[in-house]
Coordinates of N, CA, C and O in Angstrom, one line a residue:
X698 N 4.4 -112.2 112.1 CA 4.5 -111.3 113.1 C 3.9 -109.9 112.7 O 3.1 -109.4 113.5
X699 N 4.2 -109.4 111.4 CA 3.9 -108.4 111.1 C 1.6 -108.1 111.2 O 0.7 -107.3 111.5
X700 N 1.8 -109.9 110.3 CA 0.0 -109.1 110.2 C -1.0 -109.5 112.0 O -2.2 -109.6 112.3
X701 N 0.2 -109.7 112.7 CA -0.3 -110.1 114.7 C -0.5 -108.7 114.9 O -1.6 -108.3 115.4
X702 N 0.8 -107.8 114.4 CA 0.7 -106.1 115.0 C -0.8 -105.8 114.3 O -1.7 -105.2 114.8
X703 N -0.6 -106.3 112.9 CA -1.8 -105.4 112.5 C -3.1 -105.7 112.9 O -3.9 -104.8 113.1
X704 N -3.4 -106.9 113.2 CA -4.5 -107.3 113.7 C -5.1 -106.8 115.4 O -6.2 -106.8 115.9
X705 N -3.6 -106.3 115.9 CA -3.7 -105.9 117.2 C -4.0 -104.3 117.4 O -4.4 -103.7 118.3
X706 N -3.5 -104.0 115.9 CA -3.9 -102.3 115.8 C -5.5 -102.3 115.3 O -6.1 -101.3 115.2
X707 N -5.8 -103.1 115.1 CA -7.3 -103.2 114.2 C -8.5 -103.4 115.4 O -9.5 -102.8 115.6
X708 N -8.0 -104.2 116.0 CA -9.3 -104.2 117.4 C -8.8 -103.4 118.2 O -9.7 -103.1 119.0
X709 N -7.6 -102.6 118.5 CA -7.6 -101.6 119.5 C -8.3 -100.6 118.9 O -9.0 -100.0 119.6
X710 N -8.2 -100.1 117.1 CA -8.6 -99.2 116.7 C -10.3 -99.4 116.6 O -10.9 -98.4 116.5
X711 N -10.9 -100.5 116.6 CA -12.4 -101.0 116.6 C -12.6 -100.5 117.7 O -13.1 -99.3 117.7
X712 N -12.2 -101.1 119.4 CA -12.4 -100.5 120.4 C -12.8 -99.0 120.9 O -13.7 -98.6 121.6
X713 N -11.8 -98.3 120.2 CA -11.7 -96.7 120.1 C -12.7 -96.8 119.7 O -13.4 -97.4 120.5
X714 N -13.4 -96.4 118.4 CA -14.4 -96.2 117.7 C -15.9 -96.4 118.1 O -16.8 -95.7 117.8
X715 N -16.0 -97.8 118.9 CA -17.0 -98.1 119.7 C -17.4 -97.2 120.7 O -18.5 -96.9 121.1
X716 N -15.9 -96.7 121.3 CA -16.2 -96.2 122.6 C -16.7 -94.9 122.3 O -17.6 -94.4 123.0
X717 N -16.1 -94.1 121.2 CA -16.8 -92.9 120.8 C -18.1 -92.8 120.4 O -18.9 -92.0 120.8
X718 N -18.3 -94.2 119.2 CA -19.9 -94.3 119.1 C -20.8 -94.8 120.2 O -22.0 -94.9 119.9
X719 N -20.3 -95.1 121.5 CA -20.9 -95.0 122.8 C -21.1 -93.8 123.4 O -22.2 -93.4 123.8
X720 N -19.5 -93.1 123.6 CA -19.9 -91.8 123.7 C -21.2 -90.4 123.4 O -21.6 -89.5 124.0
X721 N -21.3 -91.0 121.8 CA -21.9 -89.8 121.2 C -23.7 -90.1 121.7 O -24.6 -89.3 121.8
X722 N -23.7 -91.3 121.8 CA -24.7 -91.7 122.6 C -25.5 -91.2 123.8 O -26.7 -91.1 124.0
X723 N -24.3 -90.7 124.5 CA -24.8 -90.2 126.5 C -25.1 -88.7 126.1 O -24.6 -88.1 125.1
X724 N -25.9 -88.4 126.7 CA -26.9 -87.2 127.0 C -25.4 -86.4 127.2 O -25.3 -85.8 126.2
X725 N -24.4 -86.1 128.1 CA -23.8 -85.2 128.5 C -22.6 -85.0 127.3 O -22.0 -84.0 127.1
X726 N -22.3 -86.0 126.6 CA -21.6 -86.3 125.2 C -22.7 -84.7 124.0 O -22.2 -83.7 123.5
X727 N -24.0 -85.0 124.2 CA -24.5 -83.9 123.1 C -25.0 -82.6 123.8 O -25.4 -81.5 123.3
X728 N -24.9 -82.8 125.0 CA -25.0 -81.3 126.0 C -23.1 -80.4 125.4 O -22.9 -79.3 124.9
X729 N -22.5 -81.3 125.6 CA -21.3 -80.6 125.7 C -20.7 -80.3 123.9 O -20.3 -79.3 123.4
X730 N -20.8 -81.6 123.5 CA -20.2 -81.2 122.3 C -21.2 -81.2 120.7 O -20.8 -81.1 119.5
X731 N -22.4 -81.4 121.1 CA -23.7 -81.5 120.0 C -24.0 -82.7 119.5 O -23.5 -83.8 119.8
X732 N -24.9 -82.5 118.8 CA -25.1 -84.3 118.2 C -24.1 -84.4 116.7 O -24.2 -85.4 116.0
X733 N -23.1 -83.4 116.3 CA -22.9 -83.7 115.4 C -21.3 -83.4 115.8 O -20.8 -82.3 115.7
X734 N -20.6 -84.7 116.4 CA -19.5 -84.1 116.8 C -18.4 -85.1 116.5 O -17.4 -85.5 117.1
X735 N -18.8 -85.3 114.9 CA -18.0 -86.4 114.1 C -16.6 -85.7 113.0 O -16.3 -84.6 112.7
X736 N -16.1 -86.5 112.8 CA -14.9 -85.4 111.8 C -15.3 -84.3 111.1 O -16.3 -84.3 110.4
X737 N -14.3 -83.1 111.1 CA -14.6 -82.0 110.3 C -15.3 -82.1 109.2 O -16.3 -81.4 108.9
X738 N -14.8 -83.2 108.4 CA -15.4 -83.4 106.9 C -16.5 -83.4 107.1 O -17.1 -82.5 106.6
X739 N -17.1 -84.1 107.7 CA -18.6 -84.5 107.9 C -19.8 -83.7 108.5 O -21.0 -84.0 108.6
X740 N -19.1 -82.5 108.7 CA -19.8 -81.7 109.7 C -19.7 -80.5 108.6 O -20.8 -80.1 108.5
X741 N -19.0 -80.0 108.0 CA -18.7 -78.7 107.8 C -18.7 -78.7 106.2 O -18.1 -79.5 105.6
X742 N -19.6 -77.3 105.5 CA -19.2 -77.6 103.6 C -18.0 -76.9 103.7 O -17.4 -76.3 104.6
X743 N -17.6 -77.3 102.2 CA -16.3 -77.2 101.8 C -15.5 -75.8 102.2 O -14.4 -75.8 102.7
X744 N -16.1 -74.7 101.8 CA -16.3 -73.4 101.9 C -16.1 -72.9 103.8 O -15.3 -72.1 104.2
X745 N -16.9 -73.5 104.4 CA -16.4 -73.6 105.7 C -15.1 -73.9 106.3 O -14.4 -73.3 107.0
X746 N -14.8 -75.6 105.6 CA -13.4 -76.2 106.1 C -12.3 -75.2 105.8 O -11.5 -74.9 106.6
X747 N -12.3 -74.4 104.3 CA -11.4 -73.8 103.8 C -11.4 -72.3 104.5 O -10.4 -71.6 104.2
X748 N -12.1 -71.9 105.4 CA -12.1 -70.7 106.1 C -11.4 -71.0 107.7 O -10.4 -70.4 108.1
X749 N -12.0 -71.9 108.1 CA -11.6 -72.7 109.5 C -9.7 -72.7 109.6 O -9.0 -72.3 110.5
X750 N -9.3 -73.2 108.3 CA -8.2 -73.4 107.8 C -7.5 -72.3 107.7 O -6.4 -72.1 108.3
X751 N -8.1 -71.4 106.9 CA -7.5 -70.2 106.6 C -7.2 -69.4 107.9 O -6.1 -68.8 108.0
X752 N -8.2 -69.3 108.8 CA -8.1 -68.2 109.6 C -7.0 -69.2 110.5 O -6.0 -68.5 110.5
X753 N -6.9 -70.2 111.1 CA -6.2 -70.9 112.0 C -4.8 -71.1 111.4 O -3.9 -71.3 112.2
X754 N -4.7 -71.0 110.0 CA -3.0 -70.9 109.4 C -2.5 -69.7 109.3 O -1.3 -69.3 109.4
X755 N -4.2 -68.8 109.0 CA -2.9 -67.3 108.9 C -2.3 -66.8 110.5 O -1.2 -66.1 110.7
X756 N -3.4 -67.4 111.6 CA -3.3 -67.0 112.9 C -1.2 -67.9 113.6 O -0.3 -67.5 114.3
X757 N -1.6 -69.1 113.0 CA -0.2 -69.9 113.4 C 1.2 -69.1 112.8 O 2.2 -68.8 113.4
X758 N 0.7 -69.0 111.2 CA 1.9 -68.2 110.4 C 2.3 -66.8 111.0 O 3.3 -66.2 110.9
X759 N 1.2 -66.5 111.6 CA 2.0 -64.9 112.1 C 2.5 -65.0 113.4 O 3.6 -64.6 113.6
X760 N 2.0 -65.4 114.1 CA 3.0 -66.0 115.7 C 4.0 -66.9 115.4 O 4.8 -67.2 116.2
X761 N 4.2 -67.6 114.0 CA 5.5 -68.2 113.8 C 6.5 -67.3 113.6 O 7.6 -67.4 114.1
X762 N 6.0 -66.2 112.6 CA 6.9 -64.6 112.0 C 7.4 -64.5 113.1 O 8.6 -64.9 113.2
X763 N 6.8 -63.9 114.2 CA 6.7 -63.0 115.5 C 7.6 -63.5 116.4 O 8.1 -62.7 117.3
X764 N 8.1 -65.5 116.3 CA 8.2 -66.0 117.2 C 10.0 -66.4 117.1 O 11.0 -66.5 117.8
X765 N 9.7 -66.6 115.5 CA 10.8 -67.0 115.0 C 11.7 -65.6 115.0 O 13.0 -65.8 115.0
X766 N 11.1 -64.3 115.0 CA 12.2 -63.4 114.8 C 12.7 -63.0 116.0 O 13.7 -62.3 116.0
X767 N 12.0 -63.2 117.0 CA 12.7 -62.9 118.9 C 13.8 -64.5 118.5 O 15.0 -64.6 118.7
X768 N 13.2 -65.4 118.2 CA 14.0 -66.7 118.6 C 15.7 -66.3 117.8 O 16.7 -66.5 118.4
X769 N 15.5 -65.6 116.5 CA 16.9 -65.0 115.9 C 17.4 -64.5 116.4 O 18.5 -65.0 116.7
X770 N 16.8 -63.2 117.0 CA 17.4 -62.3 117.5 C 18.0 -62.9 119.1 O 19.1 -62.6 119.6
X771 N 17.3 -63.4 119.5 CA 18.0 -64.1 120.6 C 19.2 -64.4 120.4 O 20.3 -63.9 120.9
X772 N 18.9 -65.7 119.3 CA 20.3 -66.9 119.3 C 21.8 -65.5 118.6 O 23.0 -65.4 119.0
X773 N 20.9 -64.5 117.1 CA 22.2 -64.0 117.1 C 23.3 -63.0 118.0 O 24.5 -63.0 118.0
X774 N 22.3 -62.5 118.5 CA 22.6 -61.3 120.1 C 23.6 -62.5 121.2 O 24.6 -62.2 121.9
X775 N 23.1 -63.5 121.1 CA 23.7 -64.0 121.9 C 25.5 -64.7 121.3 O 26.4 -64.6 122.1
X776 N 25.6 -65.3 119.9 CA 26.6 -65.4 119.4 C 27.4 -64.1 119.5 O 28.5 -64.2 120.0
X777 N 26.9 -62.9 118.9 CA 27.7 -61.5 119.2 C 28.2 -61.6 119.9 O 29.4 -61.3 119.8
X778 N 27.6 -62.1 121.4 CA 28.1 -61.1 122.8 C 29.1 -62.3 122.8 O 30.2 -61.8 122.6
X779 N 29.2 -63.7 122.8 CA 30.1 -64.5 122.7 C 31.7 -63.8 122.0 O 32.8 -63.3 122.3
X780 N 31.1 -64.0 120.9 CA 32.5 -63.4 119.9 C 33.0 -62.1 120.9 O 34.0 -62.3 121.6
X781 N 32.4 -60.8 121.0 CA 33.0 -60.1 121.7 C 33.5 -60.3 123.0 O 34.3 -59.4 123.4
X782 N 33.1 -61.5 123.7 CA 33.8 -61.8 124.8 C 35.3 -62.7 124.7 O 36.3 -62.8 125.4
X783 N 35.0 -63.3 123.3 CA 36.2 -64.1 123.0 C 37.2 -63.1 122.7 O 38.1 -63.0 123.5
X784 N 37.1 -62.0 121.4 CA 38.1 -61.1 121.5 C 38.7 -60.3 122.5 O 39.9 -60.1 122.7
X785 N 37.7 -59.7 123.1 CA 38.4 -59.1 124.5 C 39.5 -59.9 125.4 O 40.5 -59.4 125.9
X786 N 38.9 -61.3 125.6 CA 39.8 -62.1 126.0 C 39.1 -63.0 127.3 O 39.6 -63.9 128.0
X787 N 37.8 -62.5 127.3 CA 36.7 -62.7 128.7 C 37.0 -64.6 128.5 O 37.6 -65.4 129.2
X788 N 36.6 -64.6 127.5 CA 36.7 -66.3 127.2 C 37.5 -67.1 126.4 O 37.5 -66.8 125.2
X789 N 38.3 -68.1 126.7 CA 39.0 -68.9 125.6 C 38.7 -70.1 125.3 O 38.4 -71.2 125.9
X790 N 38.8 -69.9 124.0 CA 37.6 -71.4 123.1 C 38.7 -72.0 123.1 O 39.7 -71.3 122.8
X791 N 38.8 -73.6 123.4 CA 39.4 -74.5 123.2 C 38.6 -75.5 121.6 O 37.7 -76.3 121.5
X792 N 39.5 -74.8 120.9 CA 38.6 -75.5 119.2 C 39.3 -76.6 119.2 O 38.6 -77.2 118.4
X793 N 40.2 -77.4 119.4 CA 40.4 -79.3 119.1 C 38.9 -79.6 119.8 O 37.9 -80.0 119.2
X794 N 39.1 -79.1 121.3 CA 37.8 -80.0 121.8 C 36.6 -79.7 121.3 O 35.7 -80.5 121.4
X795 N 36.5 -78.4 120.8 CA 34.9 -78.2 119.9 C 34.7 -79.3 119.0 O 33.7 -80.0 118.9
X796 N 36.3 -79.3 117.8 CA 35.9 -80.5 116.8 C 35.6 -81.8 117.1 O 34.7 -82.5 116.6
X797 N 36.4 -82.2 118.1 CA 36.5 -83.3 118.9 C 34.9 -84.0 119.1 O 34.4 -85.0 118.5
X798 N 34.3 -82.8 120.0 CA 32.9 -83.3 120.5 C 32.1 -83.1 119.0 O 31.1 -83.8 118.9
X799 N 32.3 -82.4 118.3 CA 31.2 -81.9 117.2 C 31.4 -83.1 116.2 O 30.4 -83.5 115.6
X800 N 32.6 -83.8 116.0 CA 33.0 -85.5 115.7 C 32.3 -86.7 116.2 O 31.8 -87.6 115.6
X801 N 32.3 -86.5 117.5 CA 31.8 -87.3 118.1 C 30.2 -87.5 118.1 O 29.4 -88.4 118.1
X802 N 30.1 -86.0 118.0 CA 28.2 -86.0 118.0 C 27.7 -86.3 116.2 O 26.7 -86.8 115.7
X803 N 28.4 -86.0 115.8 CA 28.4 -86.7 113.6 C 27.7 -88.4 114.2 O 26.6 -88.9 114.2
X804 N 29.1 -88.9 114.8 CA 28.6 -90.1 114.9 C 27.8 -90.8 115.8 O 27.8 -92.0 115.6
X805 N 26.9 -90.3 116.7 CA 26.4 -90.4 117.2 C 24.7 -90.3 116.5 O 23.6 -91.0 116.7
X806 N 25.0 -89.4 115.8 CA 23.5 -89.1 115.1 C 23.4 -90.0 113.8 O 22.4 -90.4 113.4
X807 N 24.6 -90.2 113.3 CA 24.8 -91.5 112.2 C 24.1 -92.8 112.5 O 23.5 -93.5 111.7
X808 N 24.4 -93.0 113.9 CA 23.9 -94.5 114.5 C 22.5 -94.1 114.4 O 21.8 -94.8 113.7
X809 N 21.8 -92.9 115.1 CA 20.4 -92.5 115.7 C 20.2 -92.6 114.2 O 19.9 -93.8 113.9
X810 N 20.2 -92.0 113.6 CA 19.3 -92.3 112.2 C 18.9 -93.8 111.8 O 17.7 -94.2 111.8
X811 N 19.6 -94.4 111.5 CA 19.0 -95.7 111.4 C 17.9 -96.3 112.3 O 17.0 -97.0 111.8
X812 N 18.0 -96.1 113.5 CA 16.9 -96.5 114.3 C 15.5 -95.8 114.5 O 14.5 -96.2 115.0
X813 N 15.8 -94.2 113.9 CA 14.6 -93.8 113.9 C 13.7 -93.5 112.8 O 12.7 -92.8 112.6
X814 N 14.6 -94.8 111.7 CA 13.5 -94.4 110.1 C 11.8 -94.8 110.3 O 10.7 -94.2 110.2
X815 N 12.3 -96.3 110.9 CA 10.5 -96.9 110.8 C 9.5 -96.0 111.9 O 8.3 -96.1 111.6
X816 N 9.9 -95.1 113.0 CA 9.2 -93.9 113.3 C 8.5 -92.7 112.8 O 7.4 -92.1 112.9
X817 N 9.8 -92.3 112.0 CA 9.5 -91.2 110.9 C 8.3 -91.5 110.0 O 7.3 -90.8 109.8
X818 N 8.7 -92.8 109.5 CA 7.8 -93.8 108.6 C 6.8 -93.6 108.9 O 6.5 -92.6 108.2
X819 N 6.0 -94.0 109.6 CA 4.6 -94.3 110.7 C 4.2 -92.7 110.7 O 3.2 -92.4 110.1
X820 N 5.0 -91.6 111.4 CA 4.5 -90.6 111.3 C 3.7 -89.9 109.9 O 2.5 -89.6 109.7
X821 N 5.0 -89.8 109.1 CA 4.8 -89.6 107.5 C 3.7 -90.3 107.4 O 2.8 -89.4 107.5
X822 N 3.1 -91.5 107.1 CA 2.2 -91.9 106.8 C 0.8 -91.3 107.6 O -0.1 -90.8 106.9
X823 N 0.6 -91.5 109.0 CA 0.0 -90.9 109.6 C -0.4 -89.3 109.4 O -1.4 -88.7 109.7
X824 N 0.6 -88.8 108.8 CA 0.0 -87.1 108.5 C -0.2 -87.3 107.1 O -0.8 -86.3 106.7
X825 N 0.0 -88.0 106.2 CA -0.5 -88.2 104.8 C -2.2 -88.6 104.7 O -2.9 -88.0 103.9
X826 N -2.6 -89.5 105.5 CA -3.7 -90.2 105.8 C -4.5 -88.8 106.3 O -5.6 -88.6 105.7
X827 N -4.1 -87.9 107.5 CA -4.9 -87.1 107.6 C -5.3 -86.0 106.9 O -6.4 -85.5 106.8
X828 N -3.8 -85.5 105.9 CA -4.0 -84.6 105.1 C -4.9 -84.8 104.3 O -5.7 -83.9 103.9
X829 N -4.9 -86.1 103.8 CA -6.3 -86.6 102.7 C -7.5 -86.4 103.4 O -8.3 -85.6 102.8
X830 N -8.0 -87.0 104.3 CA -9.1 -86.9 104.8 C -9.8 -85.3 105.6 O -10.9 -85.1 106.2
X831 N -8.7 -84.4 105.3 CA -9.1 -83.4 105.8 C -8.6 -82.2 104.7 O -8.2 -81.1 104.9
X832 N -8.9 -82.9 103.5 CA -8.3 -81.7 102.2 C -8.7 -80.3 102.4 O -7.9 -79.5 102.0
X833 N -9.5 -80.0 102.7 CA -10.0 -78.8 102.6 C -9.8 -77.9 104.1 O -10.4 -76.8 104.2
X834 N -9.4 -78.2 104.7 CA -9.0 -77.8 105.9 C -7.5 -77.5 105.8 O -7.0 -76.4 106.0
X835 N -7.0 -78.6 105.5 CA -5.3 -78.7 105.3 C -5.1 -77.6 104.3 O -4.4 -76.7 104.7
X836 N -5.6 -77.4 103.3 CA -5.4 -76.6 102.5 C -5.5 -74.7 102.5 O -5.0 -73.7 102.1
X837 N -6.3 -75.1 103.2 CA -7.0 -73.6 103.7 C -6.0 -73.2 104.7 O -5.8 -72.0 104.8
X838 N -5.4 -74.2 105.6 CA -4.5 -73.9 106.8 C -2.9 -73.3 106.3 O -2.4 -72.2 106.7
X839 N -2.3 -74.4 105.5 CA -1.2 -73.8 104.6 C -1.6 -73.0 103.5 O -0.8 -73.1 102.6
X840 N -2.4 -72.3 103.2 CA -2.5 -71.3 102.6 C -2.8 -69.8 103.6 O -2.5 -68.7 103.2
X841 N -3.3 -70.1 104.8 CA -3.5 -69.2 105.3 C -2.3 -68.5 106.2 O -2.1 -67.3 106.5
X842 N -1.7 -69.6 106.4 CA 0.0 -70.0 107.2 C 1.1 -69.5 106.4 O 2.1 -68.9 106.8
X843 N 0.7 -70.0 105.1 CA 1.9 -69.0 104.1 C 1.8 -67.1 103.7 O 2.7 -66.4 103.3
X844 N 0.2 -66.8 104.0 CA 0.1 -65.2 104.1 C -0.1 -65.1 105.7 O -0.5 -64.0 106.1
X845 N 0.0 -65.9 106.5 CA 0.4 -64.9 108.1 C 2.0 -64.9 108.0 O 2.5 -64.0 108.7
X846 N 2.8 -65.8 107.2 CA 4.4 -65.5 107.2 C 4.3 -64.2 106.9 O 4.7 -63.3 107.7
X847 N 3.8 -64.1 105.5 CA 4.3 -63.4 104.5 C 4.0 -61.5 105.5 O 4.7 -60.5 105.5
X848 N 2.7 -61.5 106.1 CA 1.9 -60.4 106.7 C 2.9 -59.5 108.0 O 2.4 -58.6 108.6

């Protein structure tokens, strides 16, 4: 069963590839995106990938800064005004049923995990495969992503 899937991911993935190297073929294919519109690696020296990278991680890492500190300030602004509504008296928390449900959701996510390892799986491997084939990009990107945090 297992090598049917693989065989079935192998000509769909042949398929793909044809269709691109058909693509790259048509006149409006190199009007729009050039004759050289094959993976990064292939197109770009080292020195480029690592700049591409750089500028597109430090650009992600600082809208993550920017994004993640409204998203704080949100969620904590919003627990405050909670709490102060609880003390005043605006609101009454019923805590069995917080535990209750926050119990019930433990086990719920207990079950979900098992079913979503071999996804995880497939992904992990799929961003490992790209990371390799795009080293000097990837690298340039989390490096540029770790000084837009830091900026």
């Amino acid at each position: 069963m297992a090598n049917r899937n693989k065989d079935v991911e192998e000509e769909i993935y042949d398929k793909v590839v044809d269709l691109t190297e058909y693509a790259k073929r048509q006149r409006w294919w190199n009007r729009l995106f050039g004759k050289n519109s094959g993976p990064v690696a292939e197109k770009y020296s080292v020195a480029t990938q690592i700049a591409i990278g750089g500028v597109s991680g430090w650009c992600t890492g600082y809208l993550f800064q920017k994004v993640g500190k409204v998203a704080a300030t949100a969620v904590g602004g919003g627990l405050l005004l909670l709490q102060i509504a609880n003390n005043t008296g605006y609101i009454q928390v019923d805590w069995k049923r917080v535990e209750k449900d926050v119990n019930k959701a433990k086990k719920q996510l207990k079950k979900g995990t098992d079913q979503a390892v071999p996804e995880l799986n497939t992904f992990m491997e799929k961003s490992t495969e790209f990371v390799k084939k795009n080293i000097g990009v990837t690298g340039g990107f989390v490096g540029g992503f770790l000084l837009g945090l830091a900026s």
